[in-house]
Coordinates of C-alpha atoms and ligand atoms in Angstrom, one line a residue:
M1 CA 103.5 132.4 99.9
D2 CA 106.5 132.9 102.2
V3 CA 109.0 130.3 103.2
I4 CA 110.2 131.2 106.7
K5 CA 113.3 129.5 108.2
T6 CA 113.9 131.2 111.5
V7 CA 111.9 131.6 114.8
R8 CA 112.5 135.1 114.9
E9 CA 110.9 135.8 111.5
M10 CA 108.0 133.1 112.1
R11 CA 107.1 135.1 115.3
A12 CA 107.4 138.6 113.3
F13 CA 105.0 137.1 110.6
S14 CA 102.4 135.8 113.3
N15 CA 102.6 138.9 115.5
A16 CA 101.7 141.1 112.4
A17 CA 98.6 139.0 111.7
R18 CA 97.6 138.8 115.5
L19 CA 98.1 142.6 115.5
K20 CA 95.6 142.9 112.7
G21 CA 93.2 140.7 114.7
K22 CA 93.5 137.9 112.1
T23 CA 92.9 134.3 112.7
I24 CA 95.9 132.0 112.1
G25 CA 95.2 128.4 111.1
F26 CA 98.2 126.3 111.6
V27 CA 99.0 122.8 110.0
P28 CA 102.0 121.1 111.8
T29 CA 103.6 118.5 109.6
M30 CA 106.7 116.5 108.9
G31 CA 106.6 117.2 105.3
F32 CA 106.3 114.6 102.3
L33 CA 102.7 115.9 102.0
H34 CA 99.9 113.8 101.0
K35 CA 96.2 114.2 100.4
G36 CA 95.6 113.9 104.2
H37 CA 97.9 116.9 105.0
L38 CA 96.3 118.9 102.2
S39 CA 92.7 118.2 103.6
L40 CA 94.0 119.8 106.9
V41 CA 95.4 122.9 104.9
K42 CA 92.1 123.1 102.8
K43 CA 90.1 123.2 106.3
A44 CA 92.4 125.8 107.7
R45 CA 92.2 128.0 104.5
A46 CA 88.3 127.5 104.6
E47 CA 88.2 128.6 108.3
C48 CA 91.1 131.1 109.0
E49 CA 92.3 134.4 107.5
V50 CA 96.0 133.3 107.6
V51 CA 97.3 129.8 106.9
V52 CA 100.6 128.5 108.2
V53 CA 102.2 125.1 107.4
S54 CA 105.1 123.9 109.3
I55 CA 107.5 121.3 107.7
F56 CA 110.0 119.9 110.2
V57 CA 111.1 116.3 110.5
N58 CA 111.3 116.3 114.5
P59 CA 114.3 114.3 115.8
T60 CA 113.0 114.2 119.3
Q61 CA 109.9 112.0 118.3
F62 CA 112.2 109.3 116.8
A63 CA 113.9 106.6 118.7
P64 CA 117.7 105.9 117.8
N65 CA 116.5 102.6 116.0
E66 CA 113.7 104.3 114.1
D67 CA 113.6 105.9 110.7
L68 CA 114.7 109.6 111.3
K69 CA 117.3 109.4 108.4
A70 CA 115.2 107.5 106.1
Y71 CA 112.0 109.6 106.6
P72 CA 110.8 110.8 103.1
R73 CA 111.7 114.4 102.5
D74 CA 110.7 116.6 99.3
F75 CA 110.6 120.2 100.1
E76 CA 110.1 121.5 96.7
R77 CA 107.2 119.2 96.0
D78 CA 105.7 120.3 99.5
K79 CA 106.3 124.0 98.6
E80 CA 104.3 123.6 95.2
L81 CA 101.4 121.6 97.0
C82 CA 101.2 124.4 99.8
E83 CA 101.2 127.0 97.0
K84 CA 98.4 125.5 95.3
E85 CA 96.2 125.3 98.4
N86 CA 96.8 128.9 98.9
A87 CA 98.8 128.7 102.2
D88 CA 100.4 132.1 103.2
A89 CA 103.5 130.8 104.7
I90 CA 105.6 127.6 105.2
F91 CA 107.6 127.4 108.5
F92 CA 110.6 125.4 107.6
P93 CA 113.2 125.5 110.3
S94 CA 116.5 123.6 110.5
T95 CA 117.0 121.2 113.5
G96 CA 119.5 123.8 115.0
E97 CA 117.0 126.6 114.7
M98 CA 114.6 124.4 116.6
Y99 CA 116.8 122.9 119.2
S100 CA 120.0 123.9 121.0
K101 CA 120.7 121.3 123.8
P102 CA 117.3 121.3 125.3
L103 CA 116.6 120.6 129.1
T104 CA 112.9 121.1 129.0
F105 CA 110.3 118.7 127.7
V106 CA 106.4 118.3 127.6
E107 CA 105.0 115.3 128.5
V108 CA 101.3 114.1 129.0
E109 CA 102.2 111.4 131.4
E110 CA 99.8 108.5 131.3
L111 CA 98.4 109.0 127.8
G112 CA 101.8 108.6 126.2
K113 CA 102.7 105.3 127.8
V114 CA 99.7 103.2 126.3
L115 CA 98.9 102.0 122.6
C116 CA 101.7 103.4 120.4
G117 CA 103.6 104.6 123.4
K118 CA 104.3 101.0 124.5
T119 CA 106.4 100.4 121.3
R120 CA 107.6 103.9 121.0
P121 CA 108.2 105.1 124.7
S122 CA 109.9 108.5 124.0
H123 CA 107.7 109.3 120.8
F124 CA 104.9 111.4 122.4
R125 CA 107.2 113.3 124.6
G126 CA 108.9 114.4 121.5
V127 CA 105.6 115.2 119.7
T128 CA 104.2 117.4 122.6
T129 CA 107.6 119.1 123.0
V130 CA 107.8 120.2 119.4
V131 CA 104.1 121.0 119.1
S132 CA 104.3 123.3 122.1
K133 CA 107.3 124.9 120.8
L134 CA 105.5 125.3 117.4
F135 CA 102.5 126.7 118.9
N136 CA 104.7 129.3 120.8
I137 CA 106.5 130.2 117.6
A138 CA 103.7 130.3 115.1
K139 CA 100.9 131.6 117.6
P140 CA 98.0 130.0 115.9
T141 CA 94.4 130.7 116.8
H142 CA 93.5 127.4 115.2
A143 CA 95.6 124.1 114.8
Y144 CA 94.7 121.3 112.5
F145 CA 95.5 117.6 113.3
G146 CA 94.5 114.5 111.2
L147 CA 92.6 111.8 113.2
K148 CA 94.8 108.9 111.7
D149 CA 97.0 109.9 114.5
F150 CA 94.2 109.6 117.0
Q151 CA 96.4 108.9 120.2
Q152 CA 98.4 112.0 119.2
F153 CA 95.2 114.2 118.8
V154 CA 94.0 112.9 122.3
I155 CA 97.4 113.7 123.9
V156 CA 97.8 117.1 122.3
K157 CA 94.2 118.1 123.0
K158 CA 94.9 117.1 126.8
M159 CA 98.2 119.3 126.6
V160 CA 96.3 122.2 125.3
D161 CA 93.7 122.0 128.1
D162 CA 96.3 121.3 130.8
L163 CA 98.7 124.0 129.8
N164 CA 96.1 126.4 128.7
F165 CA 97.2 127.1 125.1
D166 CA 95.1 129.7 123.7
L167 CA 93.9 127.9 120.5
E168 CA 91.2 125.8 119.2
L169 CA 92.3 122.4 118.3
V170 CA 90.6 120.9 115.2
G171 CA 90.6 117.1 114.5
C172 CA 90.1 116.2 110.9
P173 CA 88.9 112.9 109.4
I174 CA 91.2 110.3 108.1
V175 CA 91.9 110.6 104.3
R176 CA 92.1 107.2 102.6
E177 CA 93.4 105.8 99.2
E178 CA 90.6 104.2 97.0
D179 CA 91.5 100.8 98.5
G180 CA 90.8 102.0 102.1
L181 CA 94.5 102.5 103.0
A182 CA 95.0 105.5 105.4
M183 CA 97.1 108.0 103.7
S184 CA 100.6 108.2 105.4
S185 CA 104.0 109.3 104.4
R186 CA 105.2 106.0 105.6
N187 CA 103.2 104.2 103.0
K188 CA 106.3 104.9 100.8
Y189 CA 108.2 102.2 102.6
L190 CA 105.7 99.5 101.5
S191 CA 106.8 97.0 98.8
K192 CA 104.5 96.3 95.9
E193 CA 103.3 93.0 97.6
E194 CA 102.9 94.7 101.0
R195 CA 101.1 97.7 99.3
K196 CA 98.5 95.2 98.0
K197 CA 98.0 93.7 101.4
A198 CA 97.9 96.9 103.4
P199 CA 94.3 97.7 103.0
V200 CA 93.8 94.9 105.6
L201 CA 94.0 97.4 108.3
N202 CA 91.0 99.2 107.1
K203 CA 89.2 95.9 106.3
A204 CA 89.9 94.6 109.8
L205 CA 88.6 97.9 111.4
S206 CA 85.3 97.7 109.2
L207 CA 84.8 94.1 110.5
A208 CA 85.1 95.5 114.0
Q209 CA 82.4 98.0 113.3
E210 CA 80.2 95.3 111.6
M211 CA 80.6 93.0 114.8
F212 CA 79.6 96.0 116.9
S213 CA 76.7 96.8 114.6
R214 CA 75.4 93.2 114.9
G215 CA 75.4 93.6 118.7
E216 CA 78.8 92.4 119.8
T217 CA 80.0 94.3 122.7
N218 CA 82.7 92.0 124.0
P219 CA 86.1 93.7 123.2
A220 CA 88.0 90.4 123.5
N221 CA 85.8 88.8 120.7
V222 CA 86.2 91.8 118.5
R223 CA 89.9 92.0 119.0
Q224 CA 90.5 88.2 118.2
A225 CA 88.5 88.6 115.0
V226 CA 90.4 91.7 114.0
I227 CA 93.8 89.8 114.9
D228 CA 92.7 87.0 112.8
R229 CA 91.7 89.1 109.7
L230 CA 95.2 91.0 110.1
S231 CA 97.2 87.7 110.4
E232 CA 95.8 86.5 107.1
T233 CA 98.4 88.8 105.3
G234 CA 101.4 87.7 107.3
C235 CA 102.2 91.3 108.7
K236 CA 103.5 91.4 112.3
I237 CA 100.9 92.8 114.8
D238 CA 102.3 95.4 117.3
Y239 CA 98.8 96.0 119.1
V240 CA 95.1 95.9 118.7
K241 CA 93.4 97.8 121.5
L242 CA 89.8 98.8 122.2
F243 CA 89.7 101.8 124.5
E244 CA 87.8 104.8 125.7
T245 CA 88.6 107.8 123.5
E246 CA 89.5 110.6 126.4
S247 CA 91.3 108.3 129.0
L248 CA 92.5 105.9 126.3
K249 CA 91.8 103.1 129.0
P250 CA 90.6 99.8 127.8
V251 CA 87.0 99.2 127.6
E252 CA 85.1 96.2 129.3
K253 CA 82.1 96.6 127.1
I254 CA 82.2 98.3 123.7
G255 CA 79.8 101.3 123.5
S256 CA 79.2 103.7 120.7
G257 CA 82.1 106.5 121.0
N258 CA 84.7 104.0 122.0
A259 CA 87.4 103.2 119.6
I260 CA 89.7 100.6 118.3
A261 CA 93.2 101.3 117.0
L262 CA 95.9 99.1 115.6
A263 CA 99.5 99.1 114.7
V264 CA 101.1 96.5 112.4
F265 CA 104.6 96.0 110.9
F266 CA 105.4 95.0 107.4
E267 CA 109.0 94.8 106.5
K268 CA 110.1 98.4 106.8
A269 CA 106.7 100.3 107.6
R270 CA 104.9 100.4 110.7
L271 CA 101.3 101.4 109.8
I272 CA 98.6 102.6 112.3
D273 CA 94.9 103.2 111.8
N274 CA 91.7 103.4 114.1
R275 CA 88.1 103.5 114.1
V276 CA 85.5 105.2 116.5
F277 CA 82.5 102.9 116.8
E278 CA 79.3 104.1 115.6
Ligands
PAF1 O1 101.8 114.2 113.0 C1 103.0 114.6 112.7 O2 103.3 114.7 111.4 C2 103.9 114.9 113.7 O3 103.8 114.2 114.8 C3 103.7 116.5 114.1 C4 102.5 116.7 114.7 C5 103.9 117.4 113.0 C6 104.9 116.9 115.3 O4 106.2 116.7 114.7

């Protein structure tokens, strides 16, 4: 497995694969890999001839008051995990390699201002900017994203469509711990006590699904029940929203294929989760 640190070498690697007509499966990450990331690498490995994982903690998607410095990093462990999954290359650039006083940003306007975008106004602009740069550098034919970051997936999909990126975007199911907590690098910030409480996100989403299955279609009723369930743990609720999955606009009546997403704060961790109603 190659560890590639420069844009020039990454381009040369991908150009060589493309020239041979090979498919390139790309998994963009910020490292500190867990089973959720590895499920993306496995899928890329199963579907593509060449697999590239990027590891880059992208400063432009963190606001000044957020956890850029504290974000967990462990490159040696990540490297071993990628090797085990038979990835062909890791793209591991420095911040200087990726950014030198940029004046150009990519923004998917309305979609980035709702849900997580309300609390993190510059976040998705940073994500779409770095993802478009990574697409231009790694030149994938297929790119794999986890659906835990549902809004991120919807926004990147819109960007790919709007800007005619020549690749297939693949959304992959959320991977959960045994007790239902969605895997996330930020789970590391939870204290022991909070870790015990954190499965409440998934439990509250299951409650929403149960209510819908029993015939409840009023979003306000479902939202209130979810808020009540989350509040039992004392976590601070950032938002609970029911919405249409392409436009991310609120729904007036819940239908199959609509979704619910939520974000809560424990002391140091902001956790998100979502469910598409079936
Ligand atoms: O989902 C993530 O880990 C990041 O937002 C991504 C897509 C790697 C861009 O930095």
